[in-house]
Coordinates of C-alpha atoms in Angstrom, one line a residue:
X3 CA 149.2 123.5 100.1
X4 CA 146.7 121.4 97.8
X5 CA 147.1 117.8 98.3
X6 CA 149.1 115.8 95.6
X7 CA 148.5 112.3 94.0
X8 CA 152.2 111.6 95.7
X9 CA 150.7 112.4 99.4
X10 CA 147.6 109.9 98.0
X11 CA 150.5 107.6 97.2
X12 CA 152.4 108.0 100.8
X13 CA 149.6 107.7 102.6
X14 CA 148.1 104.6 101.0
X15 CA 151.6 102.8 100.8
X16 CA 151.5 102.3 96.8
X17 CA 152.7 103.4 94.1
X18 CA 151.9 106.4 92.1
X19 CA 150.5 105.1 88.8
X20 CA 148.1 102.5 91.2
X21 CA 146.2 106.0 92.8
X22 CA 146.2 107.0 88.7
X23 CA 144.8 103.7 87.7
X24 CA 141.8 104.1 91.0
X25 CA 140.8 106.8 89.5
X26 CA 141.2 106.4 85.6
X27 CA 140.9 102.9 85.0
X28 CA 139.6 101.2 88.4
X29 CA 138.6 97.7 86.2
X30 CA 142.7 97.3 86.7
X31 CA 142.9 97.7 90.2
X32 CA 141.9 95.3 92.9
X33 CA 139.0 96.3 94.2
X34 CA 140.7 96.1 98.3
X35 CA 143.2 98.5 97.1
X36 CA 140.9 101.1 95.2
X37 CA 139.1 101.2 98.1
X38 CA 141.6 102.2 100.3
X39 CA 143.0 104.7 98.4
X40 CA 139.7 106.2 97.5
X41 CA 139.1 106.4 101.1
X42 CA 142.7 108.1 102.2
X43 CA 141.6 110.7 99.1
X44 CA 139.0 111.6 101.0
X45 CA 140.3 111.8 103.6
X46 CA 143.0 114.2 102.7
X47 CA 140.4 116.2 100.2
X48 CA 142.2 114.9 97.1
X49 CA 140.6 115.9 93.8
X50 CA 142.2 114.7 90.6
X51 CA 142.6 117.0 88.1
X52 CA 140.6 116.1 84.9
X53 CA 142.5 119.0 82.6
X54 CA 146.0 117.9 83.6
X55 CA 145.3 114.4 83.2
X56 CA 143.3 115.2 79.3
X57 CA 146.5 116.7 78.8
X58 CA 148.8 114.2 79.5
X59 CA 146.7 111.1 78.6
X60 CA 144.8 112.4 75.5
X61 CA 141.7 111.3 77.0
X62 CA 139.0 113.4 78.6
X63 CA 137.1 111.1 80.2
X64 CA 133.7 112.0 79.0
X65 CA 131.2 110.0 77.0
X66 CA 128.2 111.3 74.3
X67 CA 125.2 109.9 74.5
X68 CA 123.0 111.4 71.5
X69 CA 119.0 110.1 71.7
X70 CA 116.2 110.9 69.1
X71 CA 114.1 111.9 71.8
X72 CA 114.6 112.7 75.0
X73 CA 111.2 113.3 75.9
X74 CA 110.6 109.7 74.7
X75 CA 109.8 107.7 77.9
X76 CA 112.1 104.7 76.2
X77 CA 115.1 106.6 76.7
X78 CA 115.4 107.7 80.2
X79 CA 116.0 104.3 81.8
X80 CA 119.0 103.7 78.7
X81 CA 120.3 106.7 79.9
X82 CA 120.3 106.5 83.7
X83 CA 122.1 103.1 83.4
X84 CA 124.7 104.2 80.7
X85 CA 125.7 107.3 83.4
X86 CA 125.6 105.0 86.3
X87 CA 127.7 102.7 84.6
X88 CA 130.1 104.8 83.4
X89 CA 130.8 106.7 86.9
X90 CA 131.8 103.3 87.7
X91 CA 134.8 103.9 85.3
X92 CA 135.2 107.4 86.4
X93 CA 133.8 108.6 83.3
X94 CA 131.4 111.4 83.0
X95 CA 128.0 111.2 80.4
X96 CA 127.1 114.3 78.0
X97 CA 123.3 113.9 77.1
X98 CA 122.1 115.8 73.9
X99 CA 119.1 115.3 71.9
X100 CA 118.3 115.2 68.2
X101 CA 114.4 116.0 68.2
X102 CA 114.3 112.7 65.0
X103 CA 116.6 115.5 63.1
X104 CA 119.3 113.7 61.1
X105 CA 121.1 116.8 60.6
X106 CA 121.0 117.9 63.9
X107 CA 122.4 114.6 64.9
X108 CA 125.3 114.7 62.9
X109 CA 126.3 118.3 63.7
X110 CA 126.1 117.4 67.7
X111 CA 128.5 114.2 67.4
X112 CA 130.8 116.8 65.3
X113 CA 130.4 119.2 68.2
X114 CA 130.8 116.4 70.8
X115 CA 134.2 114.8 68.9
X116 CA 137.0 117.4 70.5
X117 CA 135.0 117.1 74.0
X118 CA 134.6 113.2 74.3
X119 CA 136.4 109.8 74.2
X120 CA 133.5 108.3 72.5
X121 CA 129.8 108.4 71.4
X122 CA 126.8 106.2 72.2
X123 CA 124.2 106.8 69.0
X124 CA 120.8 105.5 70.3
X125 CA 118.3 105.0 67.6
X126 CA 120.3 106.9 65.3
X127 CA 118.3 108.6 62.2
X128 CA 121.4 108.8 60.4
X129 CA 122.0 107.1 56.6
X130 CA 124.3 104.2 56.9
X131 CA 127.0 105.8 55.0
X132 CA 126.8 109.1 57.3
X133 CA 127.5 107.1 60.1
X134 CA 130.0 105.3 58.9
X135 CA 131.7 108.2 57.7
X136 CA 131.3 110.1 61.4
X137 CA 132.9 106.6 62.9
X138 CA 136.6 107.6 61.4
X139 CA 136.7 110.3 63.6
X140 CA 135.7 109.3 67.1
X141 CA 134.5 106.0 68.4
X142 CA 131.0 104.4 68.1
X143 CA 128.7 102.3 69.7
X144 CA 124.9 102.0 68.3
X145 CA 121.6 101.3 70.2
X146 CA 119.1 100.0 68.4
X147 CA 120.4 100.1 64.9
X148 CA 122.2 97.6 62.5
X149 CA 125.5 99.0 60.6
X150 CA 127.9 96.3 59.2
X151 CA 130.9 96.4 61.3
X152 CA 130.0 98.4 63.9
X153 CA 129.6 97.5 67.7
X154 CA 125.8 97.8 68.5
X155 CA 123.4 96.9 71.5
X156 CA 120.0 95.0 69.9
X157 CA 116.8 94.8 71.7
X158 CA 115.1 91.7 69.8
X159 CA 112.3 93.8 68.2
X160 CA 111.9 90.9 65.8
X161 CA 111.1 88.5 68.5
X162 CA 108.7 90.6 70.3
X163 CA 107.6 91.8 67.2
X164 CA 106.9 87.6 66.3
X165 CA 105.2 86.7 69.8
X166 CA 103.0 90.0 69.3
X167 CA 101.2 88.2 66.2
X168 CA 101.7 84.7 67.7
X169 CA 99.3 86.5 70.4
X170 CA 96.6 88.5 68.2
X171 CA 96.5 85.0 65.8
X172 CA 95.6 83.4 68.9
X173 CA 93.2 85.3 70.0
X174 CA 91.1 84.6 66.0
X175 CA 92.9 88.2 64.8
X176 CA 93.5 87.4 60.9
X177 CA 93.9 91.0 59.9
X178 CA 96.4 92.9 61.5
X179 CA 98.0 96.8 60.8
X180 CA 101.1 97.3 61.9
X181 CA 101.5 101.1 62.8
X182 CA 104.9 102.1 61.9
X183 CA 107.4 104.8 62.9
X184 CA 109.9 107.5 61.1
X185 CA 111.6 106.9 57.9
X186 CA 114.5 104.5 57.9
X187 CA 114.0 103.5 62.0
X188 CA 115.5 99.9 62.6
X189 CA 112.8 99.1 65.1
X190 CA 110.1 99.7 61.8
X191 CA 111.8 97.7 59.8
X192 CA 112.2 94.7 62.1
X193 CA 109.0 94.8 63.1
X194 CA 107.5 95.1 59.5
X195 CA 109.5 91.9 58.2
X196 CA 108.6 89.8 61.6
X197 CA 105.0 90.5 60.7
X198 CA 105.3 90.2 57.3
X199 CA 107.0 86.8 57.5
X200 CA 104.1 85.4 59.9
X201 CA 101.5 82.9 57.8
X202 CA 98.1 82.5 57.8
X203 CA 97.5 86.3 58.5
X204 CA 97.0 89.7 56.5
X205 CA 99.0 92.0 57.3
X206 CA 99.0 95.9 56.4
X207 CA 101.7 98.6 57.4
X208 CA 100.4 102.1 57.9
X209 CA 103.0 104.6 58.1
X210 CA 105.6 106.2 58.2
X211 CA 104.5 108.2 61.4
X212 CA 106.0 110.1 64.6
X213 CA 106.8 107.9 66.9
X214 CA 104.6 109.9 69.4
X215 CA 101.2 110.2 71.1
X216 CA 99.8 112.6 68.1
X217 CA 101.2 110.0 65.9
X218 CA 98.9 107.5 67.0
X219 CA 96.3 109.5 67.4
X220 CA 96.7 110.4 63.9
X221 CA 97.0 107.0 62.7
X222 CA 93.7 105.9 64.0
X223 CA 91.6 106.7 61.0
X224 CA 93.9 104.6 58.8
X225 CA 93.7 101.6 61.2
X226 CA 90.0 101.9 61.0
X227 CA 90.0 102.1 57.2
X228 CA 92.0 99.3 57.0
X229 CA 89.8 97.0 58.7
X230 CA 92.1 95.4 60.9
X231 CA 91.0 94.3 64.5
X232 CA 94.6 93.9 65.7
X233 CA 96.9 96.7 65.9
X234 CA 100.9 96.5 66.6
X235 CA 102.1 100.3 67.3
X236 CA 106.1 101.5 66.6
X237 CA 106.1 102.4 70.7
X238 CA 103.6 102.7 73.6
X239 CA 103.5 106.5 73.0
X240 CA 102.0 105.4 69.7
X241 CA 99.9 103.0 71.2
X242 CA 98.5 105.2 73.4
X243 CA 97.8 107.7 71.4
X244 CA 95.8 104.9 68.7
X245 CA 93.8 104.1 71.6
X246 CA 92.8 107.4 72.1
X247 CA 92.3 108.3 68.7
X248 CA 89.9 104.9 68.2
X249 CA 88.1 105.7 71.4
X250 CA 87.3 109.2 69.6
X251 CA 85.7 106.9 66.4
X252 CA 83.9 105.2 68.8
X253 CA 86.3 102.0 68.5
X254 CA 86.4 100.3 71.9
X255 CA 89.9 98.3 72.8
X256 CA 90.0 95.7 73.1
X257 CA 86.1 94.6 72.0
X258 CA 86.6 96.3 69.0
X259 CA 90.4 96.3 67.8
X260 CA 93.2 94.9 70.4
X261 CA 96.6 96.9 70.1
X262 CA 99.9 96.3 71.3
X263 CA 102.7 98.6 72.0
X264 CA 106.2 98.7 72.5
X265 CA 108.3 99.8 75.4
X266 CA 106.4 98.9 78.4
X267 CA 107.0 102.8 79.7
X268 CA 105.2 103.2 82.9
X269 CA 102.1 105.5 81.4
X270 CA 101.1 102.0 79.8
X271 CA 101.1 100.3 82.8
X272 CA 98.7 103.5 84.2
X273 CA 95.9 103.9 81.9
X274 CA 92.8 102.3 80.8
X275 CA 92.9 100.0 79.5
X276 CA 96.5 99.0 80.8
X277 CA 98.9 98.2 77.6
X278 CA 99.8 95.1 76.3
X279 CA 103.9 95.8 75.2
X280 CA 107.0 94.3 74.4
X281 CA 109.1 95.4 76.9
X282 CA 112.4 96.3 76.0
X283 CA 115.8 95.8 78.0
X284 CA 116.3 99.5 77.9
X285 CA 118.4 99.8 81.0
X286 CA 120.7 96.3 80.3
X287 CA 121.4 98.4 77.0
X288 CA 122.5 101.4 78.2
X289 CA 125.4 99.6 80.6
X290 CA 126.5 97.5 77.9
X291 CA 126.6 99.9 75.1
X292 CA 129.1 101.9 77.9
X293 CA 131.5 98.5 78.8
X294 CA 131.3 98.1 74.8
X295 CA 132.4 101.9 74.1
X296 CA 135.0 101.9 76.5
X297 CA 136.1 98.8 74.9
X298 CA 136.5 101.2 72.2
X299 CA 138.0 103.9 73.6
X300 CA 141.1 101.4 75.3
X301 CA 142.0 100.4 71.6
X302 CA 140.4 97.1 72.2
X303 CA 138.6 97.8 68.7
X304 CA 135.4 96.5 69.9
X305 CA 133.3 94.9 67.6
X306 CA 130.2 92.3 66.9
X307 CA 126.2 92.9 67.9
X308 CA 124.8 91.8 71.2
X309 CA 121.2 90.9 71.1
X310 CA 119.3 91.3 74.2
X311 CA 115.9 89.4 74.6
X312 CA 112.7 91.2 74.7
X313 CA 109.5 89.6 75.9
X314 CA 105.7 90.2 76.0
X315 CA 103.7 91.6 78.6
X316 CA 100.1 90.5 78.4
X317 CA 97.6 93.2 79.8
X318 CA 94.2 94.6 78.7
X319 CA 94.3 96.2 75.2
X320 CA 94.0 92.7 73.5
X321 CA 91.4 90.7 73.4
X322 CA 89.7 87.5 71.2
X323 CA 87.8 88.8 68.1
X324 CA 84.8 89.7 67.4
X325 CA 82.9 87.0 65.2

């Protein structure tokens, strides 16, 4: 006969709803206990049953996770933390990716609303008013993206955005491009008023552009035409590709135009010359955005922004100007 949640009861010397609460809810239990009856489930090869316990509870103990990009090097280390974090609530993570399509983002979190508790929007492309419309049916969390009222995750774009020029204007860079990303992305826009806010600088924004290698490659002639000798790029994909592109135009980095990326994905870290970044709490994110939607999901009506630093990793694509 299969093993019931009343042997995993007996046979830890509890009650019941405490083997329920191990499995659904462990932040409730004390840790000792969860551990032993974990352990006599094992031992007895006692499996709960997730479709009897949707049934009864209402919940299904799965979480969306919908990115722009999953290709994106940015979004792997959000993701592997958000799952990791919420197997640690005995919750299960359903990945899908938007390709940058705003439609295609809101027909998946319709799709994903009978199948999940909750969804985790990361960079969202979304309008304002789509998403707040979406929120009335399921719960939200956002990554990277400002909506009044919600609850959201920030990485401090702004600030790394700020120490970025605090860098270039100290190296004697007084005309700087900032290399922008897709229409209506929160990272573009914090970075374009950080820069734009900075004195004793000029400061031109090329874009919008894909937030990809080909973007930046494609960017490069505009960087050149604008004359700037310091470049900060939307990502380090961007970046990358800018490099690459001004290399091409026979534009040396960093003798000839320092750039700074954002991210600090490993490929930066690997080429020549290595990137300058702002590295971004990417991982810290992802298990906060999960403690923050689950929040949600346990009628706890979670709600405010938290703001996680970013800081700035000095390599070799910047360098003093050229006088």
């Amino acid at each position: 006969m299969a093993v019931t949640i009343r042997d995993v009861a007996r046979a830890s010397g509890v009650h019941v709803s405490t083997v329920s609460r191990s499995f659904s809810a462990p932040h409730l239990v004390n840790p000792e206990t969860r551990t032993r009856v974990l352990a006599v489930a094992e031992d007895l090869g006692y499996r709960p049953n997730r479709a009897a316990r949707a049934l009864t509870t209402g919940r299904t103990h799965n979480l969306g996770l919908i990115v722009a990009d999953i290709a994106n090097p940015f979004f792997p280390p959000l993701i592997k933390a958000a799952q990791a974090q919420a197997r640690l609530r005995d919750y299960h993570v359903f990945v899908a990716d938007t390709d940058e399509d705003p439609k295609a983002e809101e027909d998946l979190i319709q799709t994903l609303t009978k199948q999940v508790d909750g969804v985790l929007l990361c960079s969202p492309r979304l309008t304002n008013r789509t998403i707040e419309r979406l929120r009335e049916e399921i719960p939200f969390v956002l990554v990277n993206r400002r909506v009044k009222g919600m609850p959201t995750v920030l990485m401090d774009v702004g600030r790394g955005a700020r120490l970025a020029v605090e860098h270039l204007t100290g190296l004697g860079h007084r005309r700087l491009a900032v290399v922008t990303g897709p229409s209506g992305s929160w990272t573009s826009k914090e970075m374009q008023e950080a820069a734009a806010a900075m004195n004793e600088v000029d400061v031109v924004f090329l874009g919008p552009n894909p937030p990809t290698e080909l973007g930046g490659l494609a960017a490069a002639a505009d960087v050149v035409a604008s004359g700037a000798t310091g470049v900060l790029a939307y990502n380090d994909l961007v970046a990358i590709g800018l490099v690459e592109g001004l290399a091409e135009r026979g534009v040396e980095v960093p003798r000839d135009v320092s750039v700074i990326g954002v991210d600090d994905i490993v490929a930066g870290r690997l080429g020549r010359p290595k990137l300058t970044t702002i590295a971004m709490p990417t991982a810290a994110a992802g298990r906060i955005a999960v403690d923050m939607l689950l929040q949600s999901v346990d009628a706890e009506a979670a709600t405010g922004v938290t703001m996680l630093e970013t800081t700035l990793i000095v390599r070799e694509s910047t360098g003093e100007a050229r006088t």
